[in-house]
Amino acid sequence: MKRIINSLLLAVALSAATLSASTQSARADETYPSKPIRIIDAYAPGGSSDLAMRMLIDAFSREIGQTAYIEVKSGGSGLVGMTAFLNSPPDGYTLFITSNALMVVIPAVRSVPYDPEKDLVPLGLIWHTPQVFATKPELKVKSLPDFLAYAKAHPNGVTLGSAGVGTVTHLSIELLKRETGIPITHVPFRSTSTSLTAVIGNQVDGLFGDVTMLTPYASSHQVNALAITGAERSRLLPELPTAAEGGLPSLGTTSWFGLVASPQTPALIIEKLKAALARALADPAYQASVTAKGLRVGHWDAASFAQLIRDERKKWTPVVREAGIKIE
């Protein structure tokens, strides 16, 4: 009898403890957020991901009701930051700025400790832009056909910088090589800003980069913009032809970044984050800043972002593997 009573007491105690923990968890979900929210950026400061989140962070902080801040953890083509995020508690206080490189390119060419569609919850798209192809002025080329003629005459003698192995800027280079059959040397850097500095410093011949980042340097003739990879010309550089106009319609690459959370994050917190981000993206001041930088404001909510990830993986996985991109 004593043993039965003890068993019953233990069961009651365990049930009480479980109920207490459940109540505390629910209370924590309801009071979220009660402290600042860390947003991990996997790329170096000054790059497109940094710029994208800094444009949005004030509106997001206001809508979520707590301070959000960016913590840079760059290296390993973004995998250093991704690993730090995956190892963080799934409590909604650590979010991650992901990219097409981390969601599409890298998982296609090497083993990664995450499934892009299962281990990350899309909260919303925060950046979507075509690439500009530009060269150093010393190269003396005036158009994309001019560059291709020069590169063909100097096989393996032309160097193009990227924001790192597996990034969309790297993918653009590989597409250029594949579509033209011209051997070009790829030089990876830690970010677009560092590859841009290398072009301006005459260390490499050219690069692909977001239209927002390259526009002031193209306008001041520090780099020579030759083409834009979008389907149409950018209002920031209206005189710049598209790659299709330059004879390469298949060179249609875009760079994008989005905010994600852990799938183990409580559902109530996920919904709060999605709603706050959606309101921040709809903020008139944010939309004005996006438009001023030549970006299109589209349907950038969580559902649209999730669909973009699926579409991009389907589109680019075979291309990436065919290009033979290797990421150690």
mmCIF file of C-alpha atoms in Angstrom:
data_model
loop_
_atom_site.group_PDB
_atom_site.id
_atom_site.type_symbol
_atom_site.label_atom_id
_atom_site.label_comp_id
_atom_site.label_asym_id
_atom_site.label_seq_id
_atom_site.Cartn_x
_atom_site.Cartn_y
_atom_site.Cartn_z
ATOM 1 C CA MET A 1 0.000 0.000 0.000
ATOM 2 C CA LYS A 2 2.792 2.406 0.926
ATOM 3 C CA ARG A 3 4.413 1.780 -2.437
ATOM 4 C CA ILE A 4 1.138 2.581 -4.233
ATOM 5 C CA ILE A 5 0.718 5.814 -2.258
ATOM 6 C CA ASN A 6 4.296 6.849 -3.038
ATOM 7 C CA SER A 7 3.719 6.143 -6.742
ATOM 8 C CA LEU A 8 0.573 8.232 -6.695
ATOM 9 C CA LEU A 9 2.351 11.076 -4.926
ATOM 10 C CA LEU A 10 5.180 10.939 -7.488
ATOM 11 C CA ALA A 11 2.697 11.019 -10.368
ATOM 12 C CA VAL A 12 0.903 14.007 -8.836
ATOM 13 C CA ALA A 13 4.226 15.809 -8.321
ATOM 14 C CA LEU A 14 5.293 15.166 -11.913
ATOM 15 C CA SER A 15 1.946 16.336 -13.240
ATOM 16 C CA ALA A 16 2.184 19.502 -11.150
ATOM 17 C CA ALA A 17 5.708 20.146 -12.362
ATOM 18 C CA THR A 18 4.653 19.621 -15.980
ATOM 19 C CA LEU A 19 1.654 21.912 -15.550
ATOM 20 C CA SER A 20 3.837 24.543 -13.893
ATOM 21 C CA ALA A 21 6.419 24.398 -16.678
ATOM 22 C CA SER A 22 3.663 24.559 -19.283
ATOM 23 C CA THR A 23 2.089 27.549 -17.562
ATOM 24 C CA GLN A 24 5.429 29.341 -17.333
ATOM 25 C CA SER A 25 6.121 28.632 -21.006
ATOM 26 C CA ALA A 26 2.707 29.971 -22.053
ATOM 27 C CA ARG A 27 3.244 33.035 -19.886
ATOM 28 C CA ALA A 28 6.646 33.611 -21.511
ATOM 29 C CA ASP A 29 5.074 33.330 -24.968
ATOM 30 C CA GLU A 30 2.441 35.911 -24.048
ATOM 31 C CA THR A 31 4.954 38.394 -22.645
ATOM 32 C CA TYR A 32 7.390 37.993 -25.580
ATOM 33 C CA PRO A 33 9.518 39.924 -26.243
ATOM 34 C CA SER A 34 10.821 40.893 -22.841
ATOM 35 C CA LYS A 35 14.436 41.521 -23.882
ATOM 36 C CA PRO A 36 16.366 42.652 -27.014
ATOM 37 C CA ILE A 37 16.285 40.430 -30.101
ATOM 38 C CA ARG A 38 19.560 39.407 -31.721
ATOM 39 C CA ILE A 39 19.673 39.123 -35.515
ATOM 40 C CA ILE A 40 22.700 37.202 -36.791
ATOM 41 C CA ASP A 41 24.209 38.387 -40.077
ATOM 42 C CA ALA A 42 26.468 35.797 -41.707
ATOM 43 C CA TYR A 43 28.285 38.299 -43.921
ATOM 44 C CA ALA A 44 30.775 41.084 -43.278
ATOM 45 C CA PRO A 45 29.632 44.601 -42.305
ATOM 46 C CA GLY A 46 28.927 46.898 -45.234
ATOM 47 C CA GLY A 47 27.551 44.147 -47.451
ATOM 48 C CA SER A 48 24.052 43.815 -48.886
ATOM 49 C CA SER A 49 22.663 41.793 -45.977
ATOM 50 C CA ASP A 50 23.924 44.400 -43.507
ATOM 51 C CA LEU A 51 22.418 47.229 -45.558
ATOM 52 C CA ALA A 52 19.113 45.381 -45.982
ATOM 53 C CA MET A 53 18.581 44.791 -42.269
ATOM 54 C CA ARG A 54 19.762 48.235 -41.206
ATOM 55 C CA MET A 55 17.138 49.775 -43.498
ATOM 56 C CA LEU A 56 14.446 47.766 -41.734
ATOM 57 C CA ILE A 57 15.617 47.394 -38.149
ATOM 58 C CA ASP A 58 14.075 50.575 -36.725
ATOM 59 C CA ALA A 59 10.631 49.740 -38.106
ATOM 60 C CA PHE A 60 10.941 46.121 -36.991
ATOM 61 C CA SER A 61 12.024 47.127 -33.462
ATOM 62 C CA ARG A 62 9.071 49.478 -33.202
ATOM 63 C CA GLU A 63 6.557 46.888 -34.449
ATOM 64 C CA ILE A 64 7.833 44.029 -32.278
ATOM 65 C CA GLY A 65 7.998 46.326 -29.250
ATOM 66 C CA GLN A 66 11.613 45.629 -28.348
ATOM 67 C CA THR A 67 15.101 46.601 -29.516
ATOM 68 C CA ALA A 68 16.502 44.426 -32.306
ATOM 69 C CA TYR A 69 20.203 44.498 -33.042
ATOM 70 C CA ILE A 70 22.551 42.963 -35.622
ATOM 71 C CA GLU A 71 25.424 40.676 -34.640
ATOM 72 C CA VAL A 72 27.877 39.831 -37.417
ATOM 73 C CA LYS A 73 29.303 36.311 -37.540
ATOM 74 C CA SER A 74 30.902 36.092 -40.965
ATOM 75 C CA GLY A 75 33.075 33.465 -42.598
ATOM 76 C CA GLY A 76 32.763 30.093 -44.278
ATOM 77 C CA SER A 77 30.521 31.463 -47.057
ATOM 78 C CA GLY A 78 27.906 32.228 -44.409
ATOM 79 C CA LEU A 79 28.058 28.877 -42.616
ATOM 80 C CA VAL A 80 29.734 30.353 -39.516
ATOM 81 C CA GLY A 81 26.704 32.553 -38.926
ATOM 82 C CA MET A 82 24.266 29.801 -39.800
ATOM 83 C CA THR A 83 25.922 27.426 -37.313
ATOM 84 C CA ALA A 84 25.766 30.054 -34.570
ATOM 85 C CA PHE A 85 22.065 30.507 -35.266
ATOM 86 C CA LEU A 86 21.316 26.769 -35.276
ATOM 87 C CA ASN A 87 23.073 26.434 -31.902
ATOM 88 C CA SER A 88 21.063 29.265 -30.318
ATOM 89 C CA PRO A 89 18.030 28.648 -28.072
ATOM 90 C CA PRO A 90 14.802 28.499 -30.141
ATOM 91 C CA ASP A 91 13.085 31.129 -28.035
ATOM 92 C CA GLY A 92 12.560 33.896 -30.600
ATOM 93 C CA TYR A 93 15.405 36.009 -29.246
ATOM 94 C CA THR A 94 17.838 34.965 -31.985
ATOM 95 C CA LEU A 95 16.845 35.370 -35.627
ATOM 96 C CA PHE A 96 18.931 34.950 -38.774
ATOM 97 C CA ILE A 97 19.351 36.805 -42.058
ATOM 98 C CA THR A 98 19.532 34.066 -44.652
ATOM 99 C CA SER A 99 20.364 34.312 -48.355
ATOM 100 C CA ASN A 100 19.948 32.462 -51.634
ATOM 101 C CA ALA A 101 23.525 31.238 -51.171
ATOM 102 C CA LEU A 102 22.685 29.554 -47.856
ATOM 103 C CA MET A 103 19.249 28.331 -48.905
ATOM 104 C CA VAL A 104 19.961 27.261 -52.495
ATOM 105 C CA VAL A 105 23.604 27.157 -53.559
ATOM 106 C CA ILE A 106 25.538 25.706 -50.623
ATOM 107 C CA PRO A 107 23.083 22.855 -49.803
ATOM 108 C CA ALA A 108 23.323 21.795 -53.466
ATOM 109 C CA VAL A 109 27.081 21.261 -53.428
ATOM 110 C CA ARG A 110 28.027 20.097 -49.949
ATOM 111 C CA SER A 111 26.659 18.498 -46.824
ATOM 112 C CA VAL A 112 25.204 21.082 -44.434
ATOM 113 C CA PRO A 113 23.774 20.622 -40.922
ATOM 114 C CA TYR A 114 20.341 21.910 -41.907
ATOM 115 C CA ASP A 115 17.475 21.399 -44.334
ATOM 116 C CA PRO A 116 16.567 24.776 -45.895
ATOM 117 C CA GLU A 117 12.873 23.934 -45.984
ATOM 118 C CA LYS A 118 12.536 22.121 -42.632
ATOM 119 C CA ASP A 119 15.052 23.634 -40.210
ATOM 120 C CA LEU A 120 14.264 27.303 -40.807
ATOM 121 C CA VAL A 121 10.930 29.122 -40.560
ATOM 122 C CA PRO A 122 10.622 31.962 -43.133
ATOM 123 C CA LEU A 123 9.392 35.171 -41.506
ATOM 124 C CA GLY A 124 9.644 37.457 -44.528
ATOM 125 C CA LEU A 125 11.794 38.594 -47.448
ATOM 126 C CA ILE A 126 13.713 41.813 -46.777
ATOM 127 C CA TRP A 127 15.841 42.314 -49.911
ATOM 128 C CA HIS A 128 15.491 41.361 -53.579
ATOM 129 C CA THR A 129 17.607 42.953 -56.292
ATOM 130 C CA PRO A 130 19.279 42.205 -59.631
ATOM 131 C CA GLN A 131 23.045 42.296 -60.026
ATOM 132 C CA VAL A 132 25.170 44.845 -61.842
ATOM 133 C CA PHE A 133 28.209 43.648 -63.747
ATOM 134 C CA ALA A 134 31.026 46.187 -63.589
ATOM 135 C CA THR A 135 34.730 46.369 -64.348
ATOM 136 C CA LYS A 136 37.645 48.561 -63.388
ATOM 137 C CA PRO A 137 37.960 51.625 -65.675
ATOM 138 C CA GLU A 138 41.503 50.598 -66.625
ATOM 139 C CA LEU A 139 40.094 47.655 -68.558
ATOM 140 C CA LYS A 140 38.887 50.110 -71.238
ATOM 141 C CA VAL A 141 35.751 48.188 -72.209
ATOM 142 C CA LYS A 142 32.524 50.075 -72.911
ATOM 143 C CA SER A 143 29.915 47.331 -73.060
ATOM 144 C CA LEU A 144 29.219 43.701 -72.222
ATOM 145 C CA PRO A 145 30.100 42.578 -75.793
ATOM 146 C CA ASP A 146 33.368 44.557 -75.491
ATOM 147 C CA PHE A 147 34.190 42.763 -72.257
ATOM 148 C CA LEU A 148 33.428 39.343 -73.718
ATOM 149 C CA ALA A 149 35.686 40.066 -76.690
ATOM 150 C CA TYR A 150 38.473 41.153 -74.317
ATOM 151 C CA ALA A 151 38.038 38.105 -72.069
ATOM 152 C CA LYS A 152 38.033 35.781 -75.068
ATOM 153 C CA ALA A 153 41.299 37.314 -76.249
ATOM 154 C CA HIS A 154 42.805 36.844 -72.772
ATOM 155 C CA PRO A 155 41.735 33.339 -71.609
ATOM 156 C CA ASN A 156 42.217 32.908 -67.846
ATOM 157 C CA GLY A 157 43.670 36.399 -67.815
ATOM 158 C CA VAL A 158 40.524 38.117 -66.498
ATOM 159 C CA THR A 159 39.711 38.067 -62.769
ATOM 160 C CA LEU A 160 36.252 38.675 -61.293
ATOM 161 C CA GLY A 161 35.618 39.108 -57.582
ATOM 162 C CA SER A 162 32.631 37.826 -55.596
ATOM 163 C CA ALA A 163 31.239 38.086 -52.066
ATOM 164 C CA GLY A 164 32.386 34.525 -51.400
ATOM 165 C CA VAL A 165 32.142 31.000 -52.742
ATOM 166 C CA GLY A 166 28.521 30.010 -53.260
ATOM 167 C CA THR A 167 27.066 33.520 -53.140
ATOM 168 C CA VAL A 168 24.858 34.838 -55.933
ATOM 169 C CA THR A 169 27.757 37.028 -57.082
ATOM 170 C CA HIS A 170 29.817 33.864 -57.509
ATOM 171 C CA LEU A 171 26.932 32.105 -59.229
ATOM 172 C CA SER A 172 26.672 35.013 -61.670
ATOM 173 C CA ILE A 173 30.335 34.542 -62.590
ATOM 174 C CA GLU A 174 29.848 30.818 -63.128
ATOM 175 C CA LEU A 175 26.806 31.473 -65.320
ATOM 176 C CA LEU A 176 28.805 33.972 -67.350
ATOM 177 C CA LYS A 177 31.540 31.388 -67.865
ATOM 178 C CA ARG A 178 29.091 28.643 -68.742
ATOM 179 C CA GLU A 179 27.053 30.691 -71.203
ATOM 180 C CA THR A 180 30.064 32.123 -73.038
ATOM 181 C CA GLY A 181 32.553 29.276 -72.724
ATOM 182 C CA ILE A 182 35.218 31.808 -71.774
ATOM 183 C CA PRO A 183 37.650 30.795 -68.980
ATOM 184 C CA ILE A 184 37.597 33.485 -66.284
ATOM 185 C CA THR A 185 39.314 33.399 -62.886
ATOM 186 C CA HIS A 186 37.033 33.708 -59.860
ATOM 187 C CA VAL A 187 38.433 35.528 -56.808
ATOM 188 C CA PRO A 188 36.282 35.142 -53.662
ATOM 189 C CA PHE A 189 36.161 37.842 -50.974
ATOM 190 C CA ARG A 190 34.243 38.088 -47.683
ATOM 191 C CA SER A 191 31.583 40.492 -48.994
ATOM 192 C CA THR A 192 30.570 42.570 -51.987
ATOM 193 C CA SER A 193 32.016 45.651 -50.320
ATOM 194 C CA THR A 194 35.464 44.035 -50.084
ATOM 195 C CA SER A 195 35.348 42.787 -53.676
ATOM 196 C CA LEU A 196 34.283 46.275 -54.766
ATOM 197 C CA THR A 197 37.262 47.762 -52.934
ATOM 198 C CA ALA A 198 39.493 45.301 -54.790
ATOM 199 C CA VAL A 199 38.087 46.389 -58.162
ATOM 200 C CA ILE A 200 38.527 50.070 -57.348
ATOM 201 C CA GLY A 201 42.043 49.286 -56.115
ATOM 202 C CA ASN A 202 42.883 47.556 -59.417
ATOM 203 C CA GLN A 203 43.393 44.170 -57.709
ATOM 204 C CA VAL A 204 40.755 42.362 -59.787
ATOM 205 C CA ASP A 205 39.190 43.233 -63.130
ATOM 206 C CA GLY A 206 35.508 43.262 -62.250
ATOM 207 C CA LEU A 207 32.609 41.980 -60.159
ATOM 208 C CA PHE A 208 28.897 41.387 -59.860
ATOM 209 C CA GLY A 209 27.107 43.287 -57.095
ATOM 210 C CA ASP A 210 23.713 44.592 -56.027
ATOM 211 C CA VAL A 211 22.510 47.574 -58.018
ATOM 212 C CA THR A 212 22.048 49.550 -54.796
ATOM 213 C CA MET A 213 25.661 49.086 -53.747
ATOM 214 C CA LEU A 214 27.257 49.672 -57.135
ATOM 215 C CA THR A 215 25.180 52.641 -58.335
ATOM 216 C CA PRO A 216 27.175 55.427 -56.575
ATOM 217 C CA TYR A 217 30.473 53.938 -57.752
ATOM 218 C CA ALA A 218 29.190 53.555 -61.300
ATOM 219 C CA SER A 219 27.774 57.095 -61.304
ATOM 220 C CA SER A 220 31.129 58.488 -60.124
ATOM 221 C CA HIS A 221 32.994 56.339 -62.689
ATOM 222 C CA GLN A 222 35.001 54.506 -60.039
ATOM 223 C CA VAL A 223 33.785 51.352 -61.754
ATOM 224 C CA ASN A 224 32.524 50.853 -65.274
ATOM 225 C CA ALA A 225 29.011 49.338 -65.198
ATOM 226 C CA LEU A 226 28.375 47.174 -68.266
ATOM 227 C CA ALA A 227 25.048 45.381 -67.650
ATOM 228 C CA ILE A 228 22.291 44.616 -65.161
ATOM 229 C CA THR A 229 20.987 41.064 -64.722
ATOM 230 C CA GLY A 230 17.342 42.004 -64.197
ATOM 231 C CA ALA A 231 14.570 41.570 -66.748
ATOM 232 C CA GLU A 232 14.434 45.336 -67.214
ATOM 233 C CA ARG A 233 16.644 48.365 -66.681
ATOM 234 C CA SER A 234 16.976 49.909 -63.241
ATOM 235 C CA ARG A 235 15.656 53.375 -62.596
ATOM 236 C CA LEU A 236 18.873 54.049 -60.650
ATOM 237 C CA LEU A 237 20.960 53.422 -63.777
ATOM 238 C CA PRO A 238 18.490 53.949 -66.633
ATOM 239 C CA GLU A 239 21.221 54.075 -69.280
ATOM 240 C CA LEU A 240 22.630 50.706 -68.237
ATOM 241 C CA PRO A 241 21.515 47.916 -70.611
ATOM 242 C CA THR A 242 20.262 44.584 -69.363
ATOM 243 C CA ALA A 243 22.363 41.483 -69.887
ATOM 244 C CA ALA A 244 19.765 40.387 -72.434
ATOM 245 C CA GLU A 245 20.331 43.595 -74.395
ATOM 246 C CA GLY A 246 24.043 42.778 -74.295
ATOM 247 C CA GLY A 247 23.449 39.368 -75.828
ATOM 248 C CA LEU A 248 23.194 37.194 -72.691
ATOM 249 C CA PRO A 249 19.488 36.730 -71.834
ATOM 250 C CA SER A 250 20.260 33.734 -69.607
ATOM 251 C CA LEU A 251 22.315 35.840 -67.191
ATOM 252 C CA GLY A 252 19.292 36.554 -64.990
ATOM 253 C CA THR A 253 20.456 36.388 -61.378
ATOM 254 C CA THR A 254 19.056 38.192 -58.353
ATOM 255 C CA SER A 255 20.284 38.594 -54.805
ATOM 256 C CA TRP A 256 17.881 38.191 -51.909
ATOM 257 C CA PHE A 257 17.908 38.056 -48.133
ATOM 258 C CA GLY A 258 15.202 37.100 -45.691
ATOM 259 C CA LEU A 259 14.611 36.752 -41.974
ATOM 260 C CA VAL A 260 14.111 33.285 -40.452
ATOM 261 C CA ALA A 261 13.535 31.721 -37.040
ATOM 262 C CA SER A 262 13.983 28.249 -35.595
ATOM 263 C CA PRO A 263 11.085 25.800 -36.189
ATOM 264 C CA GLN A 264 11.257 24.897 -32.473
ATOM 265 C CA THR A 265 10.239 28.452 -31.572
ATOM 266 C CA PRO A 266 6.806 28.508 -29.871
ATOM 267 C CA ALA A 267 4.021 29.029 -32.425
ATOM 268 C CA LEU A 268 2.684 32.137 -30.698
ATOM 269 C CA ILE A 269 6.099 33.796 -30.910
ATOM 270 C CA ILE A 270 6.482 32.836 -34.576
ATOM 271 C CA GLU A 271 3.150 34.486 -35.345
ATOM 272 C CA LYS A 272 4.152 37.617 -33.415
ATOM 273 C CA LEU A 273 7.403 37.813 -35.410
ATOM 274 C CA LYS A 274 5.673 37.300 -38.759
ATOM 275 C CA ALA A 275 3.071 39.942 -37.981
ATOM 276 C CA ALA A 276 5.630 42.477 -36.730
ATOM 277 C CA LEU A 277 7.872 41.948 -39.759
ATOM 278 C CA ALA A 278 4.915 42.251 -42.149
ATOM 279 C CA ARG A 279 3.961 45.581 -40.551
ATOM 280 C CA ALA A 280 7.581 46.772 -40.718
ATOM 281 C CA LEU A 281 7.796 45.859 -44.404
ATOM 282 C CA ALA A 282 4.599 47.824 -45.043
ATOM 283 C CA ASP A 283 5.924 50.883 -43.192
ATOM 284 C CA PRO A 284 5.719 53.898 -45.576
ATOM 285 C CA ALA A 285 9.145 55.193 -44.573
ATOM 286 C CA TYR A 286 10.727 51.791 -45.178
ATOM 287 C CA GLN A 287 8.983 51.381 -48.521
ATOM 288 C CA ALA A 288 10.144 54.845 -49.572
ATOM 289 C CA SER A 289 13.744 53.969 -48.691
ATOM 290 C CA VAL A 290 13.483 50.696 -50.624
ATOM 291 C CA THR A 291 12.082 52.464 -53.684
ATOM 292 C CA ALA A 292 14.782 55.142 -53.473
ATOM 293 C CA LYS A 293 17.418 52.418 -53.657
ATOM 294 C CA GLY A 294 15.924 51.005 -56.834
ATOM 295 C CA LEU A 295 14.401 47.913 -55.260
ATOM 296 C CA ARG A 296 10.917 46.667 -55.964
ATOM 297 C CA VAL A 297 8.448 46.385 -53.138
ATOM 298 C CA GLY A 298 6.524 43.173 -53.754
ATOM 299 C CA HIS A 299 4.763 40.480 -51.738
ATOM 300 C CA TRP A 300 7.531 39.888 -49.239
ATOM 301 C CA ASP A 301 5.572 38.197 -46.466
ATOM 302 C CA ALA A 302 6.316 34.792 -44.911
ATOM 303 C CA ALA A 303 4.244 32.737 -47.369
ATOM 304 C CA SER A 304 5.754 34.448 -50.415
ATOM 305 C CA PHE A 305 9.245 34.023 -49.003
ATOM 306 C CA ALA A 306 8.682 30.308 -48.425
ATOM 307 C CA GLN A 307 7.489 29.917 -52.016
ATOM 308 C CA LEU A 308 10.509 31.835 -53.316
ATOM 309 C CA ILE A 309 12.833 29.430 -51.493
ATOM 310 C CA ARG A 310 11.113 26.434 -53.091
ATOM 311 C CA ASP A 311 11.169 27.997 -56.557
ATOM 312 C CA GLU A 312 14.812 29.069 -56.309
ATOM 313 C CA ARG A 313 15.953 25.635 -55.142
ATOM 314 C CA LYS A 314 14.167 24.007 -58.061
ATOM 315 C CA LYS A 315 15.625 26.495 -60.540
ATOM 316 C CA TRP A 316 19.213 26.735 -59.370
ATOM 317 C CA THR A 317 20.175 23.369 -57.863
ATOM 318 C CA PRO A 318 20.907 21.722 -61.248
ATOM 319 C CA VAL A 319 22.721 24.836 -62.476
ATOM 320 C CA VAL A 320 24.940 24.991 -59.392
ATOM 321 C CA ARG A 321 25.870 21.333 -59.632
ATOM 322 C CA GLU A 322 26.597 21.606 -63.346
ATOM 323 C CA ALA A 323 28.896 24.572 -62.664
ATOM 324 C CA GLY A 324 30.952 22.357 -60.347
ATOM 325 C CA ILE A 325 31.022 24.866 -57.489
ATOM 326 C CA LYS A 326 32.997 23.478 -54.559
ATOM 327 C CA ILE A 327 32.595 24.721 -50.992
ATOM 328 C CA GLU A 328 34.869 23.279 -48.301
#
